[in-house]
Amino acid sequence: MSAVGTEVDTHDDHHHGPARGIGRWLFTTNHKDIGTLYLFFSLIMFLIGGSMALLIRAELFQPGLQLIEPGFFNQMTTLHGLIMVFGAVMPAFVGLANWMIPIMIGAPDMALPRMNNWSFWILPFAFAMLLSSLFMEGGAPNFGWTFYAPLSTTYAPPSVTYFVFGVHMMGISSIMGAINIIATITNMRAPGMTWMKLPLFVWTWLITAFLLLAVMPVLAGVVTMVLTDVHFGTSFFNAAGGGDPVLFQHVFWFFGHPEVYIMILPAFGIVSHIIPTFARKPLFGYASMVYATASIAVLSFTVWAHHMFTVGIPLAGELFFMYATMAIAVPTGVKVFNWMATMWRGSITFETPMLFALAFVVLFTIGGLSGLMLAIAPSDFQYHDTYFVVAHFHYVLVPGAVFGIMAGVYFWLPKWTGHVLDERAGRRHFWLSFIGVNLTFFPMHFIGLAGMPRRIPDYALQFADFNMVASIGAFLFGFSQLLFVWNVISNIRKGRQATDQVWEGAQGLEWELSSPPPYHSFSEPPKVN
Amino acid sequence: MSESHSAYYVPAQSRWPIFASVALAFLGYGAATFINSLSGDTPASYGVFLLIAGMTLLTLILFGWFGNVITESRAGLYSGQLDRSFRIGMVWFIFSEVMFFAAFFGTLFYVRTLAVPWLGGEGDKGVSQMLWPQFTAAWPLMETPDNTLFPGPKATVSPWHIPLFNTMLLVSSSVTVTLAHHALLRNDRKRLKQWLAATIALGIIFIGFQAYEYAEAYHELGLTLNAGIYGATFFILTGFHGLHVTLGTLILFIILMRVMRGHFDPQKHFAFEAASWYWHFVDVVWVGLFLFVYVL
Amino acid sequence: MASALAFVAALALACMPAVVSGAWEVNLDPGVTEISRAIFDLHMTIFWICVAIACLVFGVMLWAAYFHRKSRGAVAKHFHENTFLEILWTLIPIGILVLMAVPATATLIKIYDPRDAELDVLVTGYQWRWRYQYLDQELDYFSNMSTPMEQVTNQAAKGENYLLEVDRPLVLPVGKKIRFLLTSNDVIHSWWVPAIAVKQDAIPGFVNEAWTVIDKPGIYRGQCAELCGQNHAFMPIVLDVREEEEFAAWLSEAQAEAAAAGQESTREWTMDELMARGEEVYNTNCAACHQVTGAGVPPVFPALVGSPVVTGDIAAHEAIVLQGKAGTAMQSFASQLSAADLAAVITYERNAWGNNTGDLIQPSAIAEKLSNATGGE
Ligand code: HEA
Ligand code: HEA
Ligand code: CUA
Ligand SMILES: [Cu+2]
């Protein structure tokens, strides 16, 4: 720590490259390095969370208990949900934001580079702590990623305390990340980069950052109440003291619903870059895209109780939340129609990023439409907590958020590494994923409607066939992701030199820099016209 | 908006963040282990050491980190743009704090207007009363539905004694910190120190009274964390507020130390302003608390 | 690519014959009540609207993807705005949504009307079984899953109603308005029977209401629909809906049986009788947590084998079983089991699995304790 005094003078001159060795990654303040760290971390979490999903699917391959105990099954479900949401999808988007936002707005780096490093390095520790609970007495958290009280309070295993502090750490990380993004976008734009010229990925991330700031503290609040209920004798979620278990759900979902848009808005942004690029035609309805994103964000604060239609909410509340939820289909529809119109009369080619983006639009729409069915309160009495819900949210999350991320990675990878993408390998990964994902999650609609509850390790015989199909699909999809890992690594290591523009139709500041871009993207602000 | 671009400042590599992450990990893991050992879930006794180590390390690191920033800033490395980034960061950090308190205020409103009346037989879910036949809804909640598990408080804190006094303390401290700011703008260092010291003193007195109130609540009023939902909401709201006052006072103290060393001038004093914003925020939260926790 | 497809298809096909029992059910059950049919119709209406929207959107995309391909020589146009279109595709969805909201609202209002019920049943969720109390009929019993563990662990062939069968179903009359009052003793459960479209959470400390009028006699099966701990998959619900006279006959018979069971505690029981009954009671009520072997799942569920409570002072053992332990999953069994069952299970625990204390607890002794304790209840 004696470096303190000297660090002042080592003010980076803008031109030298990265430091050498492990120190480059541990101490870095460079947005690209930090972006890379986030992306690799997220990939590892995706594989871990995915392995848990595969364990779940293996147990559900056939009726009966084969592989794991029910208690452990619940731990797997919980950790799978938590890791995918907080460990895979969110950090992946933050990684993309780190890489692309400064480049897209013509800045040298993020606004607060040291804090940026801190935001990242909290995460590995938080998840190590969460995963370490698997080896504790009583096992890992087993109450679902939604940790409803009192299952997560009075009836929780001791590891709930570690879970609470782990969530606090993730929250600190997300809040700092969001602040950084807001400061970067509002303050670091190149001259001439006016609001309505901002690339859509930047817009969607700006709005996402506000969502994060508004709801992560609420999550922190609710886990704090869980902590005090478990250890300090409070009765927030206990009727015996005048509290209410349903109160937990209100506070949780006030966080939870905006959270699901946190996981999709940046993907909307990515797709809004890819489709125009490969249709060789400007994005249709830029302004309405921005307004639609903002409306989705605002509405997302008014719909939380659609997760709670069966908890016994009074009629007026039920109606309000049903209408508000349905309303979100309108701005989301605007986005889908704009993508559609962007393709119309374009000159389309189907490179790997485009394939993922198109699959995103189609499969996300399927997930969105099943979401709309769930929003119809009376019908939700039949759907709630069945595999129909599982099907819905995997459609918006896997071919939604995850495909969005993969589309973005394939799209920008040549820019990052300077190596042209291996299209054959990319397409192979795409088609296997596309088939796998549908084989896994489409049958879940059927078993859900037929009445299979979620979060069960064993099921009645009439659900057997589709479960088997889903499990086969899951393994196909899961192992196809090894191809993704392979594609990324081989692209980093070798490949033909990519041009600056990389893709024929690509427009925007990021395509004017060299591939790979200089370590400090813009040391002189570019002119935007 | 961005005219000062030519002086982009990108800090060099820094060791602080990774150390801070390690410290935070110690803190979190230690706190969890320690809290579990309190209720006998895990016998591990190292928790408290990890916790203390984590807190100490984090404090030292933050001092070092901010020290770094201060030196850089005083060396003139920062542009107006960076200053704006700091401001934006601070504003939105305070916004996130507002949302943290909003969760607890929301909790309070929910139990007062919905849960407690339902348990007492009123409203849409009034049938719930069949489980608690002898319970009547009231606020403050003196008799909980199950008085053996959660013995309600014997009495509640009267708003018109300590809380009212504390309100006056905090409101005047908001004034004194503003006066200090004006003094700084006039470059009147003496007044600056005086008003800042006064603000800190008011903060400390506030904390003192709050501690006294807690002691009284525990020992005389039977108002505890365990005293049902009234006690729970009371302590979570006032407790987190108290923590924020403590933190705010510490920050102001550090600012005072820096003033003593001759830091800040009428043009550049972001840290001072950030501290005062934070202090105003803590103050506004208190006014909300005073109204909704104590008076109404 | 094609080979991958073929591989998947082959794999999927290869697995099919292995499963014979499945019925490939793909849709909701229209059910046997007015409400369940209303929900089914609503579901189908919304579903078809969604399908139509999907076809439209995907159709346009496919068209563009095919005809506006670069390889077909398409040249990109440069339009990127059309205010009229944009307003149109904001307004039309709003219109569609309003159309959807109308039947949805009507159905919801119908669901929210538990007035004028002719029979009240209090449904209480326990980890992991259901309790049914016919409120004005003095009838009160538990319903446990009856699928044997051997089937679950694949040591026996699975029966037709695997996981969906119980020892005592909830018996209900046809054609009467029945109100369910739902609550829970521990964590949140959710009581769901698809055929009557009732899914309502059972929340500890609060009471929810739901109702139904069933048109058709028959057996209807459902499951707990809210994660409630490790045996969440194993707390099914079975309704046995009967014609009115049959129901009345069943009711009086059940009441008589319950009264007779109350008498059991007055007579002397032998050790063998207690052990036999105790094992049965233990396996249905306690084994979920403490395991059939008594080994528990430490540290969450303590082992009873060699436990100081179980092998030590009888009064302490009785106390924890009768009163439970507040704030833990160990619930009070005083109101759940009869005096005879309680005596039997305590005796069993003290003598099974090598806990050879030799102690024998008579039902009459427990009955006395219960009547002292319930002075207030
Ligand atoms: C990325 C994540 C994501 C996204 C984007 C969404 C989007 C939506 N979700 Fe989803 N949802 C989840 C993730 C997500 N959800 C998760 C994780 C859960 C489960 C949590 C848990 O319990 O564990 C969940 C659960 C969930 C429920 C609770 C179900 C239950 O538990 O009973 C509901 C109910 O209303 C719902 C509704 C919706 C709706 C209406 C949308 C809308 O935003 C969708 C809007 C999109 C469209 C409608 C398609 C495109 C539009 C058009 C083509 C225009 C024309 C259309 C019309 C006019 C209809 N979701
Ligand atoms: C973004 C979020 C996200 C993502 C990407 C996924 C991905 C997947 N999910 Fe996830 N899921 C959730 C979020 C997500 N899920 C949530 C929130 C829940 C609710 C939890 C709850 O109820 O509390 C849930 C619940 C859930 C269930 C229901 C469990 C239950 O109710 O009991 C199931 C069951 O099939 C499932 C399956 C899958 C599968 C097969 C994938 C596949 O896409 C996974 C793909 C597989 C891989 C990517 C694995 C690749 C790894 C290897 C091939 C091995 C190599 C290993 C190493 C090198 C270490 N998920
Ligand atoms: Cu009871 Cu799930
Ligand atoms: Cu939602």
mmCIF file of N, CA and C and ligand atoms in Angstrom, chain A residues 44 46-54 56-57 60 73-74 77-85 88-89 143-147 263 387 390 393-394 397-398 401-402 437 440-441 444 453-457 467 470 473-475 477-482, chain C residues 227, ligand 2:
data_model
loop_
_atom_site.group_PDB
_atom_site.id
_atom_site.type_symbol
_atom_site.label_atom_id
_atom_site.label_comp_id
_atom_site.label_asym_id
_atom_site.label_seq_id
_atom_site.Cartn_x
_atom_site.Cartn_y
_atom_site.Cartn_z
ATOM 1 N N ILE A 44 -18.527 -17.757 -17.068
ATOM 2 C CA ILE A 44 -18.304 -18.823 -16.086
ATOM 3 C C ILE A 44 -19.575 -19.066 -15.273
ATOM 4 N N PHE A 46 -22.574 -18.469 -16.217
ATOM 5 C CA PHE A 46 -23.554 -19.090 -17.107
ATOM 6 C C PHE A 46 -23.322 -20.598 -17.156
ATOM 7 N N LEU A 47 -22.055 -20.998 -17.217
ATOM 8 C CA LEU A 47 -21.781 -22.432 -17.251
ATOM 9 C C LEU A 47 -22.122 -23.094 -15.929
ATOM 10 N N ILE A 48 -21.819 -22.414 -14.831
ATOM 11 C CA ILE A 48 -22.156 -23.015 -13.535
ATOM 12 C C ILE A 48 -23.676 -23.085 -13.366
ATOM 13 N N GLY A 49 -24.347 -21.952 -13.601
ATOM 14 C CA GLY A 49 -25.807 -21.944 -13.479
ATOM 15 C C GLY A 49 -26.444 -22.923 -14.443
ATOM 16 N N GLY A 50 -25.861 -23.019 -15.631
ATOM 17 C CA GLY A 50 -26.384 -23.948 -16.624
ATOM 18 C C GLY A 50 -26.182 -25.390 -16.195
ATOM 19 N N SER A 51 -25.035 -25.668 -15.581
ATOM 20 C CA SER A 51 -24.823 -27.040 -15.095
ATOM 21 C C SER A 51 -25.869 -27.402 -14.062
ATOM 22 N N MET A 52 -26.226 -26.423 -13.236
ATOM 23 C CA MET A 52 -27.285 -26.698 -12.257
ATOM 24 C C MET A 52 -28.603 -26.982 -12.959
ATOM 25 N N ALA A 53 -28.876 -26.205 -14.009
ATOM 26 C CA ALA A 53 -30.103 -26.450 -14.777
ATOM 27 C C ALA A 53 -30.076 -27.853 -15.358
ATOM 28 N N LEU A 54 -28.893 -28.270 -15.820
ATOM 29 C CA LEU A 54 -28.819 -29.607 -16.403
ATOM 30 C C LEU A 54 -29.062 -30.672 -15.338
ATOM 31 N N ILE A 56 -31.015 -30.242 -12.782
ATOM 32 C CA ILE A 56 -32.468 -30.198 -12.605
ATOM 33 C C ILE A 56 -33.142 -31.006 -13.710
ATOM 34 N N ARG A 57 -32.729 -30.745 -14.950
ATOM 35 C CA ARG A 57 -33.357 -31.436 -16.068
ATOM 36 C C ARG A 57 -33.074 -32.932 -16.013
ATOM 37 N N LEU A 60 -35.440 -34.422 -13.703
ATOM 38 C CA LEU A 60 -36.805 -34.398 -14.224
ATOM 39 C C LEU A 60 -36.955 -35.220 -15.504
ATOM 40 N N PHE A 73 -32.536 -30.592 -4.607
ATOM 41 C CA PHE A 73 -33.175 -30.091 -5.822
ATOM 42 C C PHE A 73 -33.584 -28.635 -5.631
ATOM 43 N N ASN A 74 -34.187 -28.352 -4.468
ATOM 44 C CA ASN A 74 -34.594 -26.964 -4.214
ATOM 45 C C ASN A 74 -33.393 -26.028 -4.172
ATOM 46 N N THR A 77 -32.501 -25.346 -7.807
ATOM 47 C CA THR A 77 -33.425 -24.407 -8.435
ATOM 48 C C THR A 77 -33.106 -22.984 -7.998
ATOM 49 N N THR A 78 -32.913 -22.821 -6.693
ATOM 50 C CA THR A 78 -32.650 -21.495 -6.151
ATOM 51 C C THR A 78 -31.356 -20.924 -6.710
ATOM 52 N N LEU A 79 -30.292 -21.705 -6.621
ATOM 53 C CA LEU A 79 -29.000 -21.195 -7.078
ATOM 54 C C LEU A 79 -28.997 -20.983 -8.581
ATOM 55 N N HIS A 80 -29.651 -21.887 -9.304
ATOM 56 C CA HIS A 80 -29.736 -21.701 -10.755
ATOM 57 C C HIS A 80 -30.360 -20.351 -11.082
ATOM 58 N N GLY A 81 -31.500 -20.056 -10.466
ATOM 59 C CA GLY A 81 -32.170 -18.783 -10.724
ATOM 60 C C GLY A 81 -31.281 -17.608 -10.335
ATOM 61 N N LEU A 82 -30.731 -17.662 -9.137
ATOM 62 C CA LEU A 82 -29.924 -16.531 -8.652
ATOM 63 C C LEU A 82 -28.698 -16.317 -9.516
ATOM 64 N N ILE A 83 -28.014 -17.408 -9.847
ATOM 65 C CA ILE A 83 -26.767 -17.276 -10.596
ATOM 66 C C ILE A 83 -27.033 -16.788 -12.005
ATOM 67 N N MET A 84 -28.063 -17.318 -12.651
ATOM 68 C CA MET A 84 -28.358 -16.873 -14.009
ATOM 69 C C MET A 84 -28.730 -15.402 -14.024
ATOM 70 N N VAL A 85 -29.566 -14.996 -13.083
ATOM 71 C CA VAL A 85 -30.047 -13.620 -13.098
ATOM 72 C C VAL A 85 -28.936 -12.643 -12.693
ATOM 73 N N ALA A 88 -25.022 -14.225 -14.384
ATOM 74 C CA ALA A 88 -24.777 -14.392 -15.814
ATOM 75 C C ALA A 88 -25.315 -13.214 -16.614
ATOM 76 N N VAL A 89 -26.630 -12.987 -16.560
ATOM 77 C CA VAL A 89 -27.218 -12.011 -17.476
ATOM 78 C C VAL A 89 -26.821 -10.579 -17.110
ATOM 79 N N PHE A 143 -34.982 -21.762 -0.962
ATOM 80 C CA PHE A 143 -36.327 -21.187 -0.921
ATOM 81 C C PHE A 143 -36.711 -20.518 -2.232
ATOM 82 N N GLY A 144 -36.031 -20.871 -3.324
ATOM 83 C CA GLY A 144 -36.359 -20.254 -4.610
ATOM 84 C C GLY A 144 -35.659 -18.913 -4.740
ATOM 85 N N TRP A 145 -35.451 -18.479 -5.999
ATOM 86 C CA TRP A 145 -34.740 -17.204 -6.142
ATOM 87 C C TRP A 145 -35.593 -16.056 -5.644
ATOM 88 N N THR A 146 -36.899 -16.311 -5.466
ATOM 89 C CA THR A 146 -37.795 -15.273 -4.962
ATOM 90 C C THR A 146 -37.849 -15.248 -3.438
ATOM 91 N N PHE A 147 -37.182 -16.159 -2.786
ATOM 92 C CA PHE A 147 -37.087 -16.283 -1.316
ATOM 93 C C PHE A 147 -38.271 -15.753 -0.524
ATOM 94 N N MET A 263 -33.069 -6.995 -17.360
ATOM 95 C CA MET A 263 -32.448 -8.086 -18.102
ATOM 96 C C MET A 263 -32.835 -8.097 -19.577
ATOM 97 N N TYR A 387 -45.414 -24.867 -14.949
ATOM 98 C CA TYR A 387 -44.367 -24.788 -15.959
ATOM 99 C C TYR A 387 -44.717 -23.842 -17.096
ATOM 100 N N VAL A 390 -42.705 -21.077 -16.200
ATOM 101 C CA VAL A 390 -41.301 -21.398 -16.476
ATOM 102 C C VAL A 390 -41.023 -21.252 -17.968
ATOM 103 N N PHE A 393 -40.886 -17.438 -18.874
ATOM 104 C CA PHE A 393 -39.723 -16.612 -18.544
ATOM 105 C C PHE A 393 -38.449 -17.156 -19.151
ATOM 106 N N HIS A 394 -38.402 -18.435 -19.470
ATOM 107 C CA HIS A 394 -37.206 -18.868 -20.198
ATOM 108 C C HIS A 394 -37.225 -18.369 -21.637
ATOM 109 N N LEU A 397 -35.959 -14.976 -21.329
ATOM 110 C CA LEU A 397 -34.612 -14.874 -20.771
ATOM 111 C C LEU A 397 -33.560 -15.593 -21.600
ATOM 112 N N VAL A 398 -33.853 -16.779 -22.076
ATOM 113 C CA VAL A 398 -32.804 -17.519 -22.785
ATOM 114 C C VAL A 398 -32.711 -17.072 -24.251
ATOM 115 N N ALA A 401 -32.868 -12.593 -23.399
ATOM 116 C CA ALA A 401 -31.663 -11.942 -22.873
ATOM 117 C C ALA A 401 -30.377 -12.634 -23.352
ATOM 118 N N VAL A 402 -30.319 -13.963 -23.214
ATOM 119 C CA VAL A 402 -29.052 -14.643 -23.512
ATOM 120 C C VAL A 402 -28.722 -14.584 -25.007
ATOM 121 N N VAL A 437 -33.005 -24.766 -27.740
ATOM 122 C CA VAL A 437 -33.773 -23.916 -26.833
ATOM 123 C C VAL A 437 -35.270 -24.167 -27.011
ATOM 124 N N THR A 440 -36.243 -27.487 -25.540
ATOM 125 C CA THR A 440 -36.276 -27.454 -24.078
ATOM 126 C C THR A 440 -37.525 -26.759 -23.576
ATOM 127 N N PHE A 441 -37.764 -25.578 -24.079
ATOM 128 C CA PHE A 441 -38.746 -24.741 -23.400
ATOM 129 C C PHE A 441 -40.124 -24.768 -24.041
ATOM 130 N N MET A 444 -42.580 -27.033 -22.291
ATOM 131 C CA MET A 444 -42.963 -26.601 -20.947
ATOM 132 C C MET A 444 -44.305 -25.871 -20.949
ATOM 133 N N PRO A 453 -46.924 -28.302 -11.530
ATOM 134 C CA PRO A 453 -46.398 -27.174 -10.768
ATOM 135 C C PRO A 453 -44.898 -27.031 -10.984
ATOM 136 N N ARG A 454 -44.369 -25.831 -10.768
ATOM 137 C CA ARG A 454 -42.926 -25.654 -10.855
ATOM 138 C C ARG A 454 -42.283 -26.006 -9.515
ATOM 139 N N ARG A 455 -40.973 -26.032 -9.505
ATOM 140 C CA ARG A 455 -40.191 -26.266 -8.298
ATOM 141 C C ARG A 455 -40.499 -27.605 -7.643
ATOM 142 N N ILE A 456 -40.738 -28.632 -8.465
ATOM 143 C CA ILE A 456 -40.921 -29.962 -7.895
ATOM 144 C C ILE A 456 -39.889 -30.917 -8.505
ATOM 145 N N PRO A 457 -39.319 -31.788 -7.665
ATOM 146 C CA PRO A 457 -38.313 -32.725 -8.155
ATOM 147 C C PRO A 457 -38.927 -33.977 -8.770
ATOM 148 N N ASN A 467 -41.572 -33.854 -20.414
ATOM 149 C CA ASN A 467 -40.402 -33.596 -19.582
ATOM 150 C C ASN A 467 -39.168 -34.242 -20.173
ATOM 151 N N ALA A 470 -38.014 -32.122 -22.975
ATOM 152 C CA ALA A 470 -37.375 -30.905 -22.474
ATOM 153 C C ALA A 470 -35.973 -31.207 -21.966
ATOM 154 N N GLY A 473 -33.669 -31.661 -24.869
ATOM 155 C CA GLY A 473 -33.384 -30.350 -25.429
ATOM 156 C C GLY A 473 -32.375 -29.594 -24.582
ATOM 157 N N ALA A 474 -32.530 -29.683 -23.266
ATOM 158 C CA ALA A 474 -31.648 -28.925 -22.377
ATOM 159 C C ALA A 474 -30.213 -29.386 -22.541
ATOM 160 N N PHE A 475 -30.022 -30.689 -22.659
ATOM 161 C CA PHE A 475 -28.635 -31.161 -22.821
ATOM 162 C C PHE A 475 -28.080 -30.736 -24.173
ATOM 163 N N PHE A 477 -28.972 -28.071 -25.860
ATOM 164 C CA PHE A 477 -28.696 -26.640 -25.778
ATOM 165 C C PHE A 477 -27.456 -26.389 -24.925
ATOM 166 N N GLY A 478 -27.412 -27.051 -23.769
ATOM 167 C CA GLY A 478 -26.287 -26.828 -22.858
ATOM 168 C C GLY A 478 -24.959 -27.139 -23.518
ATOM 169 N N PHE A 479 -24.858 -28.320 -24.116
ATOM 170 C CA PHE A 479 -23.556 -28.679 -24.682
ATOM 171 C C PHE A 479 -23.222 -27.848 -25.911
ATOM 172 N N SER A 480 -24.254 -27.337 -26.611
ATOM 173 C CA SER A 480 -23.954 -26.450 -27.744
ATOM 174 C C SER A 480 -23.224 -25.204 -27.269
ATOM 175 N N GLN A 481 -23.424 -24.848 -26.006
ATOM 176 C CA GLN A 481 -22.776 -23.625 -25.534
ATOM 177 C C GLN A 481 -21.262 -23.793 -25.443
ATOM 178 N N LEU A 482 -20.819 -25.050 -25.380
ATOM 179 C CA LEU A 482 -19.369 -25.253 -25.406
ATOM 180 C C LEU A 482 -18.807 -24.753 -26.737
ATOM 181 N N LEU C 227 -43.939 -23.199 -3.542
ATOM 182 C CA LEU C 227 -42.791 -23.857 -2.934
ATOM 183 C C LEU C 227 -42.887 -23.752 -1.413
HETATM 184 C C1 HEA D 2 -31.329 -15.661 -17.355
HETATM 185 C C2 HEA D 2 -31.763 -16.552 -16.647
HETATM 186 C C3 HEA D 2 -31.881 -18.009 -16.916
HETATM 187 C C4 HEA D 2 -31.253 -18.821 -17.852
HETATM 188 C C5 HEA D 2 -30.247 -18.436 -18.900
HETATM 189 C C6 HEA D 2 -31.763 -20.139 -17.629
HETATM 190 C C7 HEA D 2 -31.360 -21.262 -18.372
HETATM 191 C C8 HEA D 2 -31.908 -22.528 -18.221
HETATM 192 N N1 HEA D 2 -32.876 -22.901 -17.312
HETATM 193 FE FE1 HEA D 2 -33.665 -21.713 -15.873
HETATM 194 N N2 HEA D 2 -34.497 -20.537 -14.437
HETATM 195 C C9 HEA D 2 -34.283 -19.194 -14.266
HETATM 196 C C10 HEA D 2 -33.499 -18.381 -15.068
HETATM 197 C C11 HEA D 2 -32.735 -18.845 -16.130
HETATM 198 N N3 HEA D 2 -32.664 -20.134 -16.577
HETATM 199 C C12 HEA D 2 -35.007 -18.700 -13.136
HETATM 200 C C13 HEA D 2 -35.048 -17.280 -12.618
HETATM 201 C C14 HEA D 2 -35.682 -19.804 -12.608
HETATM 202 C C15 HEA D 2 -36.625 -19.844 -11.417
HETATM 203 C C16 HEA D 2 -35.900 -20.346 -10.209
HETATM 204 C C17 HEA D 2 -36.839 -20.552 -9.088
HETATM 205 O O1 HEA D 2 -37.879 -21.209 -9.270
HETATM 206 O O2 HEA D 2 -36.542 -20.046 -8.003
HETATM 207 C C18 HEA D 2 -35.348 -20.935 -13.465
HETATM 208 C C19 HEA D 2 -35.855 -22.223 -13.276
HETATM 209 C C20 HEA D 2 -35.629 -23.278 -14.158
HETATM 210 C C21 HEA D 2 -36.344 -24.499 -14.118
HETATM 211 C C22 HEA D 2 -37.477 -24.852 -13.173
HETATM 212 C C23 HEA D 2 -36.957 -25.452 -11.939
HETATM 213 C C24 HEA D 2 -38.046 -25.733 -11.000
HETATM 214 O O3 HEA D 2 -39.101 -25.110 -11.067
HETATM 215 O O4 HEA D 2 -37.821 -26.595 -10.155
HETATM 216 C C25 HEA D 2 -35.848 -25.296 -15.114
HETATM 217 C C26 HEA D 2 -36.305 -26.655 -15.420
HETATM 218 O O5 HEA D 2 -36.174 -27.140 -16.438
HETATM 219 C C27 HEA D 2 -34.828 -24.531 -15.773
HETATM 220 C C28 HEA D 2 -34.070 -24.980 -16.858
HETATM 221 C C29 HEA D 2 -33.140 -24.200 -17.531
HETATM 222 C C30 HEA D 2 -32.333 -24.707 -18.619
HETATM 223 C C31 HEA D 2 -32.343 -26.109 -19.144
HETATM 224 C C32 HEA D 2 -31.569 -23.654 -19.039
HETATM 225 C C33 HEA D 2 -30.554 -23.698 -20.130
HETATM 226 O O6 HEA D 2 -30.647 -22.574 -20.952
HETATM 227 C C34 HEA D 2 -29.181 -23.836 -19.560
HETATM 228 C C35 HEA D 2 -28.167 -24.098 -20.592
HETATM 229 C C36 HEA D 2 -27.080 -24.944 -20.046
HETATM 230 C C37 HEA D 2 -25.811 -24.582 -19.999
HETATM 231 C C38 HEA D 2 -25.395 -23.272 -20.488
HETATM 232 C C39 HEA D 2 -24.804 -25.476 -19.414
HETATM 233 C C40 HEA D 2 -23.540 -25.535 -20.151
HETATM 234 C C41 HEA D 2 -22.563 -26.277 -19.336
HETATM 235 C C42 HEA D 2 -21.984 -27.418 -19.710
HETATM 236 C C43 HEA D 2 -22.264 -28.062 -21.003
HETATM 237 C C44 HEA D 2 -21.071 -28.076 -18.808
HETATM 238 C C45 HEA D 2 -19.723 -27.503 -18.859
HETATM 239 C C46 HEA D 2 -19.413 -27.026 -17.515
HETATM 240 C C47 HEA D 2 -18.346 -26.335 -17.150
HETATM 241 C C48 HEA D 2 -17.230 -26.010 -18.066
HETATM 242 C C49 HEA D 2 -18.281 -25.838 -15.737
HETATM 243 N N4 HEA D 2 -34.719 -23.307 -15.166
#
